[in-house]
CSV table of C-alpha atoms in Angstrom, one decimal:
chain,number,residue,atom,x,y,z
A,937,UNK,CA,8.7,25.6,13.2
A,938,UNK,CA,10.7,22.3,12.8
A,939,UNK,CA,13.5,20.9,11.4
A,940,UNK,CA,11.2,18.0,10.2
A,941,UNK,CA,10.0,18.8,6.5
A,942,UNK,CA,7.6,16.9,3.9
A,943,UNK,CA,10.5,16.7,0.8
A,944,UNK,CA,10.1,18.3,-2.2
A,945,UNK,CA,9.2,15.8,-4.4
A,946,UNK,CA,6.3,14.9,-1.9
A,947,UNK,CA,4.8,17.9,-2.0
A,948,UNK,CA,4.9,18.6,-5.5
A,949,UNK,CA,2.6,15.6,-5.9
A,950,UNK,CA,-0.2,16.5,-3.3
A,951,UNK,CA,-0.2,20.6,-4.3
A,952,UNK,CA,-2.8,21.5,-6.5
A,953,UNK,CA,-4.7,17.6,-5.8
A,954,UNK,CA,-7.4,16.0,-3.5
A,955,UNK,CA,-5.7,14.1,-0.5
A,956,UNK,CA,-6.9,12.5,2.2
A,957,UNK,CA,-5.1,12.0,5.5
A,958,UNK,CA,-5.4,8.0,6.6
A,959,UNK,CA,-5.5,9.4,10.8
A,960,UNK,CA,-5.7,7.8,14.2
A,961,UNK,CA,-4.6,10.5,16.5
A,962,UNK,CA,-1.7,8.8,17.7
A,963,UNK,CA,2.0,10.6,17.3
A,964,UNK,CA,2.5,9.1,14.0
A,965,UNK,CA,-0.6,10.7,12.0
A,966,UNK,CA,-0.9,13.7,14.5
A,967,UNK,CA,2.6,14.8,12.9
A,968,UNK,CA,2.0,14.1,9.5
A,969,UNK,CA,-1.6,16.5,10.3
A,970,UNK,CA,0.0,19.2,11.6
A,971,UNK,CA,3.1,19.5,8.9
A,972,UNK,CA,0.3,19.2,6.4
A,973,UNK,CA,-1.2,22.4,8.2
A,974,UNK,CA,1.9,24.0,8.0
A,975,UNK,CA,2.9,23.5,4.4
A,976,UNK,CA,-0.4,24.6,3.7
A,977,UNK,CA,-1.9,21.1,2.2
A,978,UNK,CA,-5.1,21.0,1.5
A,979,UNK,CA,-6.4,17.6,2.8
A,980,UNK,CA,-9.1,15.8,4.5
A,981,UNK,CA,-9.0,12.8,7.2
A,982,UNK,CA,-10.4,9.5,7.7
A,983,UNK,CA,-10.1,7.6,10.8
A,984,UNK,CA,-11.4,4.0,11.6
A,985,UNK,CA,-12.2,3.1,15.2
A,986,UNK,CA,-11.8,-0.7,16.1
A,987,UNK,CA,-13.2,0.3,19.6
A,988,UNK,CA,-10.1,-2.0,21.3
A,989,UNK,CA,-8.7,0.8,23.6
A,990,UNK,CA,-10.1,2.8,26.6
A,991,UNK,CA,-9.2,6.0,24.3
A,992,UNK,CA,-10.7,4.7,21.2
A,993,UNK,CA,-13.9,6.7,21.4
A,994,UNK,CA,-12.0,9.8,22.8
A,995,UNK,CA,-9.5,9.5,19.5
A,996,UNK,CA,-12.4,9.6,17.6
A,997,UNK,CA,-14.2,12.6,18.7
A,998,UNK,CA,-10.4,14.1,18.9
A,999,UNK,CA,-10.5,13.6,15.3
A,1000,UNK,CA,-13.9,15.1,14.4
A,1001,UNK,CA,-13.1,18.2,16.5
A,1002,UNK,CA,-10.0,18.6,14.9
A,1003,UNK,CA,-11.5,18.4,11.9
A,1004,UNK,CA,-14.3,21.0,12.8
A,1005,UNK,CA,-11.4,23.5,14.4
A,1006,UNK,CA,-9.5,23.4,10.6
A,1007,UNK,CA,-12.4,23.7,8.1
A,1008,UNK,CA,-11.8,19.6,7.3
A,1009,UNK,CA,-13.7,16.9,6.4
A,1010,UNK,CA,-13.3,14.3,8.5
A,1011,UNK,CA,-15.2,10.1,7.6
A,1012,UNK,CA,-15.2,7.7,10.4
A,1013,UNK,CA,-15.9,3.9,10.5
A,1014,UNK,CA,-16.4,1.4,13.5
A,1015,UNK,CA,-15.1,-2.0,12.7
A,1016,UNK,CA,-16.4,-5.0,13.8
A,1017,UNK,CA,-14.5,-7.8,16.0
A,1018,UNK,CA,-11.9,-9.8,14.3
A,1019,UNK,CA,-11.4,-13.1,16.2
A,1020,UNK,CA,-8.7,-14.0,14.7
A,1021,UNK,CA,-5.6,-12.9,12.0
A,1022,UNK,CA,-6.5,-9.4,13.3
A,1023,UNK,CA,-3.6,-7.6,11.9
A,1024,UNK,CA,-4.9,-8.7,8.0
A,1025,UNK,CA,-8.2,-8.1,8.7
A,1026,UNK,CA,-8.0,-4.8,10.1
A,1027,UNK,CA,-5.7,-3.8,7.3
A,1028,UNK,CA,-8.2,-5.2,4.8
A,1029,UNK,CA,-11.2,-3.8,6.3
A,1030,UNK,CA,-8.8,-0.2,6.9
A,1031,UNK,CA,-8.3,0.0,2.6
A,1032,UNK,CA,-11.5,-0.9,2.2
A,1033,UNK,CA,-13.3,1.4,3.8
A,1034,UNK,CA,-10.3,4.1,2.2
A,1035,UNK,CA,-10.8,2.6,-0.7
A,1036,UNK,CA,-14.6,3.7,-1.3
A,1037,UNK,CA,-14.3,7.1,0.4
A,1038,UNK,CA,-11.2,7.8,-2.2
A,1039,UNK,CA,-13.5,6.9,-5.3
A,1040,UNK,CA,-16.8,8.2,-4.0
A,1041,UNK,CA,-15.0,11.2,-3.6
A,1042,UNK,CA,-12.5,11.7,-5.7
A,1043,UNK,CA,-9.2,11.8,-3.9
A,1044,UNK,CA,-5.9,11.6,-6.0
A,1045,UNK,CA,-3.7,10.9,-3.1
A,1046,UNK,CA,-4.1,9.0,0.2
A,1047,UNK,CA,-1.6,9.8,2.9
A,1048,UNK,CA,-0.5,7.8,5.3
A,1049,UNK,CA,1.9,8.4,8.2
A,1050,UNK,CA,4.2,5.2,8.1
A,1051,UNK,CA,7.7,6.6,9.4
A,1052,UNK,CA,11.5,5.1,9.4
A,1053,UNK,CA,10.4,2.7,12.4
A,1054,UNK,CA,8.2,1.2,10.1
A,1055,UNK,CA,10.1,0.8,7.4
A,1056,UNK,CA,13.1,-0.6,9.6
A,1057,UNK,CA,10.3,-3.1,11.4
A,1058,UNK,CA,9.0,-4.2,8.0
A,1059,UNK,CA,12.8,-4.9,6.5
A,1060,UNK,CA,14.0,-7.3,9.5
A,1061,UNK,CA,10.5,-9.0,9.2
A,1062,UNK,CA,10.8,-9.6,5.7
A,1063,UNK,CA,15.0,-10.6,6.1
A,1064,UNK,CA,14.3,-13.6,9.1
A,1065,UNK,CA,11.6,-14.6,6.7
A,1066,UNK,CA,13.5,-14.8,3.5
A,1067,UNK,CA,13.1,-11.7,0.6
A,1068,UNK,CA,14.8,-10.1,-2.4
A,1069,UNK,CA,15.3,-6.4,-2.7
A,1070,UNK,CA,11.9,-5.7,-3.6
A,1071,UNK,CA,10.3,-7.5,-0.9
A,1072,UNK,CA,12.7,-5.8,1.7
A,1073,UNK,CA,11.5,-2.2,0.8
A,1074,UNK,CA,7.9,-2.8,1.1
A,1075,UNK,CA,7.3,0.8,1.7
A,1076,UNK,CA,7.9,3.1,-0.8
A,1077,UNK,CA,7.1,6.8,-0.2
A,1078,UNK,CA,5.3,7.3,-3.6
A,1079,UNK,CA,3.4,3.4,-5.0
A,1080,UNK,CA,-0.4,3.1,-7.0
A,1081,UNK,CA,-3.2,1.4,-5.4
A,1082,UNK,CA,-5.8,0.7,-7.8
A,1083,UNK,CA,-7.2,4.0,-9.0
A,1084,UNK,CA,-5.1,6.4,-6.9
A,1085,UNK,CA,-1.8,6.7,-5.3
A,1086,UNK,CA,-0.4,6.2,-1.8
A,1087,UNK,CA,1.7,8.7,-0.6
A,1088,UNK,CA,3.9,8.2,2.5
A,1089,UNK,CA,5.7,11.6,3.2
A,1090,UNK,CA,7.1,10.8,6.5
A,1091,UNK,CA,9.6,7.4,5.5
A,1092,UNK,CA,12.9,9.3,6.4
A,1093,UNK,CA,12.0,10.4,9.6
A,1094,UNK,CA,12.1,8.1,13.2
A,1095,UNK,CA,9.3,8.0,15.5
A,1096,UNK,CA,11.8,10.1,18.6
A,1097,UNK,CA,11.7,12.8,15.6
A,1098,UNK,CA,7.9,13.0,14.9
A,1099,UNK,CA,7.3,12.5,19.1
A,1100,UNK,CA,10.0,15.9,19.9
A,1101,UNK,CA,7.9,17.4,16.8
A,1102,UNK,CA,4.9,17.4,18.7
A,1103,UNK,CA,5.9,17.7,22.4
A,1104,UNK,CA,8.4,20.9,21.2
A,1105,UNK,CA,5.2,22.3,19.3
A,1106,UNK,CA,2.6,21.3,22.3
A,1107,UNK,CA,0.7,20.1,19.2
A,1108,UNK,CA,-1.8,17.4,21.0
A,1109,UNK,CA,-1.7,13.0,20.5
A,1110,UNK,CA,-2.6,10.1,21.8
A,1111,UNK,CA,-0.2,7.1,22.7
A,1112,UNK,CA,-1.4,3.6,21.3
A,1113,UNK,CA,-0.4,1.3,24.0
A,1114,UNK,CA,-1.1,-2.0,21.9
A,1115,UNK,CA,2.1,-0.9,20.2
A,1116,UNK,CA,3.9,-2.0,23.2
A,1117,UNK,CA,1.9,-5.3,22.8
A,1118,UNK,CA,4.3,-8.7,22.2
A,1119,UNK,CA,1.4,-10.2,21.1
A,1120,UNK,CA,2.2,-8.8,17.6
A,1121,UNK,CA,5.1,-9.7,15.8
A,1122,UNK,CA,6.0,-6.1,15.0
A,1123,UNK,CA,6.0,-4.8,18.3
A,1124,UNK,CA,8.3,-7.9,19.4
A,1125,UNK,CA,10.7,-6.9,16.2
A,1126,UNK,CA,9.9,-3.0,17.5
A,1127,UNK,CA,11.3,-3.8,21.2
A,1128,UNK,CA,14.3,-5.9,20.6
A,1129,UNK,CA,15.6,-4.6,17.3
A,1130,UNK,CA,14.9,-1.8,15.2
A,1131,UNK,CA,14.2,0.7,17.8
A,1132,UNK,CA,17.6,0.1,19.1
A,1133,UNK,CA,19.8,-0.3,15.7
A,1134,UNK,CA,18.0,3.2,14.9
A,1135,UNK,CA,19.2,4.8,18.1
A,1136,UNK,CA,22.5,4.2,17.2
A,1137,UNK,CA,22.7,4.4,13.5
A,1138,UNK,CA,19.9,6.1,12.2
A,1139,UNK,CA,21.3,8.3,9.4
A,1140,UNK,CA,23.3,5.1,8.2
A,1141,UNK,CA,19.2,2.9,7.9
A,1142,UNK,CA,18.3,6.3,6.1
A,1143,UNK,CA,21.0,6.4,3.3
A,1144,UNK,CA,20.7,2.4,3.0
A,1145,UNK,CA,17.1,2.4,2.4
A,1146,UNK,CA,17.5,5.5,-0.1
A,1147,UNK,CA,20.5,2.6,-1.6
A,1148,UNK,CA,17.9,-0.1,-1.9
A,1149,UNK,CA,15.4,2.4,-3.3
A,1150,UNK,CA,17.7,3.1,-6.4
A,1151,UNK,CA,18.8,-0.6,-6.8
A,1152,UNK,CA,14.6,-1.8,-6.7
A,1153,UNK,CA,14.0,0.6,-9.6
A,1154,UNK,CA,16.9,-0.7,-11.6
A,1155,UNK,CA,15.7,-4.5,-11.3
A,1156,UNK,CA,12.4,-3.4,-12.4
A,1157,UNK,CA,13.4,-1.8,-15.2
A,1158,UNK,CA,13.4,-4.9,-18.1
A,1159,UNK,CA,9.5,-4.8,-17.9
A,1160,UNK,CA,6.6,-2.6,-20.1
A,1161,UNK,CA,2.9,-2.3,-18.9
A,1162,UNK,CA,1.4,-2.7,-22.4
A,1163,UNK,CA,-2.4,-3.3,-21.8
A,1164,UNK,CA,-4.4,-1.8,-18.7
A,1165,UNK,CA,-8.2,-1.9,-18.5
A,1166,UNK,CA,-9.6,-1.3,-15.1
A,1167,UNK,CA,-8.1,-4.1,-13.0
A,1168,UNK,CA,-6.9,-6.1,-15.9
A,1169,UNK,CA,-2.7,-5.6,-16.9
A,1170,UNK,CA,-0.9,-7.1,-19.5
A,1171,UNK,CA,3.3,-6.8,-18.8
A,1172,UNK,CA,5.8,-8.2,-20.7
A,1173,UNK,CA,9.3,-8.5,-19.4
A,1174,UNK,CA,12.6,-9.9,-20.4
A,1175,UNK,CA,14.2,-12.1,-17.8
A,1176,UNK,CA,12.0,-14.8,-15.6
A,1177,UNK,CA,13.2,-13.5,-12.6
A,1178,UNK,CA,11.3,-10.5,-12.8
A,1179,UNK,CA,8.0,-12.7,-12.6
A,1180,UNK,CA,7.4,-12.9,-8.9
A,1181,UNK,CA,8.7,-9.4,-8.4
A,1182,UNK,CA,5.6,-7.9,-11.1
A,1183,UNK,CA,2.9,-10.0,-9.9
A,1184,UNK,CA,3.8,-8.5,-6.6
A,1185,UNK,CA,4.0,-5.2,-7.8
A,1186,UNK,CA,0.9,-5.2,-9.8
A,1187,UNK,CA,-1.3,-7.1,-6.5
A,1188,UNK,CA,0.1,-4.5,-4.1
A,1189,UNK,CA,-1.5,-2.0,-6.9
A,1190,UNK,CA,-4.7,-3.7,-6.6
A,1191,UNK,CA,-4.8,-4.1,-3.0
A,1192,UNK,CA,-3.5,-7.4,-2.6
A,1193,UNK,CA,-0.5,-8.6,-0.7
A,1194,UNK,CA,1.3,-12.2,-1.3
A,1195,UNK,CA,2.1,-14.7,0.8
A,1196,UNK,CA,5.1,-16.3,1.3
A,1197,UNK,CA,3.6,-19.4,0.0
A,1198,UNK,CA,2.4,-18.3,-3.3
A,1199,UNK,CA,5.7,-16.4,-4.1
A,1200,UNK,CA,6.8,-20.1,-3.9
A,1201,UNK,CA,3.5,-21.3,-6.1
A,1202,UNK,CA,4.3,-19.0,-8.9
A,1203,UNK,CA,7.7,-19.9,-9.1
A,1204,UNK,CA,6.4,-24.0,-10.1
A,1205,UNK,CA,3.5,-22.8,-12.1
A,1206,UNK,CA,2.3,-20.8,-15.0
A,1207,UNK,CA,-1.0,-20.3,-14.4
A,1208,UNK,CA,-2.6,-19.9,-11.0
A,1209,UNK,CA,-5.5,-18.3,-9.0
A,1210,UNK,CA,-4.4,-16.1,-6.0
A,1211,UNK,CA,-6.6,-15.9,-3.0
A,1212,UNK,CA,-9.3,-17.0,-4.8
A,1213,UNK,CA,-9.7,-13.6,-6.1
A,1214,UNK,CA,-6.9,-12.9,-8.9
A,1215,UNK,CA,-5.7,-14.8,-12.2
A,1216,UNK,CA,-2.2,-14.9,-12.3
A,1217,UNK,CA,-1.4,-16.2,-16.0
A,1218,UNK,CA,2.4,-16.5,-17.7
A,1219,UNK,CA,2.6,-17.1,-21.0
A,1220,UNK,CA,5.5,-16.2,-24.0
A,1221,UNK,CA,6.9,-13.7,-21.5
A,1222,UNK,CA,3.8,-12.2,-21.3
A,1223,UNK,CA,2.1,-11.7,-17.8
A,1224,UNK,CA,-1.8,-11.5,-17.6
A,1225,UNK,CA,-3.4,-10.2,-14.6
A,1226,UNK,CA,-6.9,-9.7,-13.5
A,1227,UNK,CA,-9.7,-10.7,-10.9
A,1228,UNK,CA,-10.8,-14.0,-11.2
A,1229,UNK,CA,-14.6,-14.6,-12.3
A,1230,UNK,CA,-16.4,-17.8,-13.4
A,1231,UNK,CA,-18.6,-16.8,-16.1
A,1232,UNK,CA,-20.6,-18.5,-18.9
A,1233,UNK,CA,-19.1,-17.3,-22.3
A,1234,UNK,CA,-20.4,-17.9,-25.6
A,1235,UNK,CA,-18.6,-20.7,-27.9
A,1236,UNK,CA,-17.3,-17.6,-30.1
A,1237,UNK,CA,-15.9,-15.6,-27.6
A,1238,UNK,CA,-13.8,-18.8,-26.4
A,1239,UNK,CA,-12.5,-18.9,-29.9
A,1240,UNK,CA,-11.4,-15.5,-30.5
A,1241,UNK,CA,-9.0,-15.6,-27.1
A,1242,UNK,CA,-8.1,-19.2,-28.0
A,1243,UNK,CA,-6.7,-17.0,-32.0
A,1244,UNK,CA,-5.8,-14.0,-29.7
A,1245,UNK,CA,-3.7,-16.8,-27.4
A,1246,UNK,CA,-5.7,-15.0,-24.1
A,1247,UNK,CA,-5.2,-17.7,-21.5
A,1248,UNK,CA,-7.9,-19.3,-20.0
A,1249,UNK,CA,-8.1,-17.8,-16.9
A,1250,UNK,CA,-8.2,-14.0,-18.0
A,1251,UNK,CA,-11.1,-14.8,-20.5
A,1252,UNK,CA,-14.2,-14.3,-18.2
A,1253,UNK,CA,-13.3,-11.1,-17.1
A,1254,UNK,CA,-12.8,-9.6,-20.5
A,1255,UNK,CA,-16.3,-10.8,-21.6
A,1256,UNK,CA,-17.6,-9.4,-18.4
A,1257,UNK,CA,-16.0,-6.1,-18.9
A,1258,UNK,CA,-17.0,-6.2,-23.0
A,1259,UNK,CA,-13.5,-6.3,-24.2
A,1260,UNK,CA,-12.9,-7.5,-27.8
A,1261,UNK,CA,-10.1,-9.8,-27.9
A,1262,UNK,CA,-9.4,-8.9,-31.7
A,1263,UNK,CA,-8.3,-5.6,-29.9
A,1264,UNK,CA,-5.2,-7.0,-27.9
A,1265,UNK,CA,-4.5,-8.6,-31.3
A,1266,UNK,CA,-1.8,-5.7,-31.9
A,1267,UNK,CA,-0.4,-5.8,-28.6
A,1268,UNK,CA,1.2,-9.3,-29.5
């Protein structure tokens, strides 16, 4: 029906699994719906209403009886206010609420319907702000996120190409005027830059993204995960420059993003708590990671990390979880 395809690759990872569709009913997740229908996907959708627009409660009962018409399930939410930073904290609250639904029910894959204009958006962001290759990607089609995996199928196609998808199918949408907003950085980047650069060289963006893809693998590539219990990781790498580009890697897994500042903090110290919620240890080219807990341990617990060499930091959340440190003994 379209010239717009999910790739091969992409679809051999949601056939035969559990995936949920992260939807709004705007042209981005409407397209990604309906090429799911016709590839013959199985999925379900999740939509969270921050009740900001005149259409908000419409897009929600869009969704439900959309849902209802193709034998779906479909979970909603309603957010609260945000007062302030309400870009993070809608995203937090978004991957929260997907985050519960995906283990109380089992999903292998969550889709969502981020597209070349988002990618594009995210890169010139990231490049006025100062980033390597990995942080310039941010969007990868196929990344973990704690106990699943987020799968973007719709990276290498523009927003114009999703929008004559849907108007050339009469498949129904709803237009999110806040996306025309200068209020949000994005939308001022979206309005004055990559909407423009992508009008006149899109295929060029498409083959230099799939460029930086190859070259982001390749500077990962001098690392091993060699201990993972629940949302604990041990990595050990070869070069210090791959420090900062793991701990991001591994927080992005667990749902965390960082800041431009402590990019700049880990690069001083060896030893560090992120958000108040995540150890962040470097030690003998090892990297610890896990959440960050404060919990009374017992004098001979202390002593077996302090033989085992477990820094400080990681210690409470292995006695919390009942991990023996004798048992990392071999991974040294």
């Amino acid at each position: 029906m379209s010239h717009i395809k999910i790739s091969h690759s992409i679809k051999s990872n949601l056939q035969n699994s559990k995936n949920l569709l992260a939807f709004s009913a705007g042209v981005d997740s409407s397209a990604l719906f309906f090429l799911l229908l016709e590839e013959n996907i199985s999925f379900d959708i999740a939509l969270v209403n921050y009740n900001l627009r005149e259409n908000s409660k419409k897009e929600e009962l869009h969704a439900i009886e959309l849902a209802k018409k193709y034998n779906l399930k479909c979970y909603t939410t309603q957010a609260p206010s945000f007062e302030n930073n309400f870009e993070k904290n809608a995203r937090d609250f978004r991957y929260n609420f997907f985050d519960k639904i995906m283990i109380e029910n089992r999903y292998n894959n969550l889709l969502t319907a981020h597209q070349l204009n988002d990618q594009l958006e995210w890169f010139l962001m990231r490049l006025t702000k100062g980033a390597g290759t990995s942080e310039l990607l941010g969007l990868e089609p196929i990344s973990k996120r704690n106990s699943y995996i987020v799968i973007r199928p719709l990276l290498h196609h523009s927003k114009k190409e999703l929008l004559d998808y849907l108007n050339s199918n009469n498949f129904p949408y709803f237009v999110d005027k806040s996306n025309f907003e200068e209020k949000y950085e994005r939308n001022i980047f979206r309005k004055n830059f990559s909407d423009k650069l992508l009008s006149e060289y899109q295929e060029g963006i498409k083959r230099s993204f799939d460029y930086l893809r190859e070259d982001k693998k390749n500077l990962l590539r001098g690392y091993r995960e060699i201990f993972h219990y629940k949302e604990m990781y041990i990595l050990t790498y070869q070069e210090d420059a791959f420090i900062i580009r793991l701990v991001d890697k591994y927080l992005k897994i667990l749902g965390y993003l960082l800041s431009g500042n402590q990019r700049k903090q880990l690069k001083r110290d060896t030893s560090i708590v992120v958000g108040g919620l995540w150890a962040v240890e470097v030690q003998d080219n090892f990297i610890y990671i896990s959440p960050y807990l404060k919990v009374a341990m017992p004098k001979y617990f202390k002593e077996e990390c302090r033989k085992v060499k477990i820094p400080s930091k990681i210690r409470s959340y292995l006695y919390k979880e009942k991990v023996n440190p004798k048992d990392l003994l071999k991974l040294f």
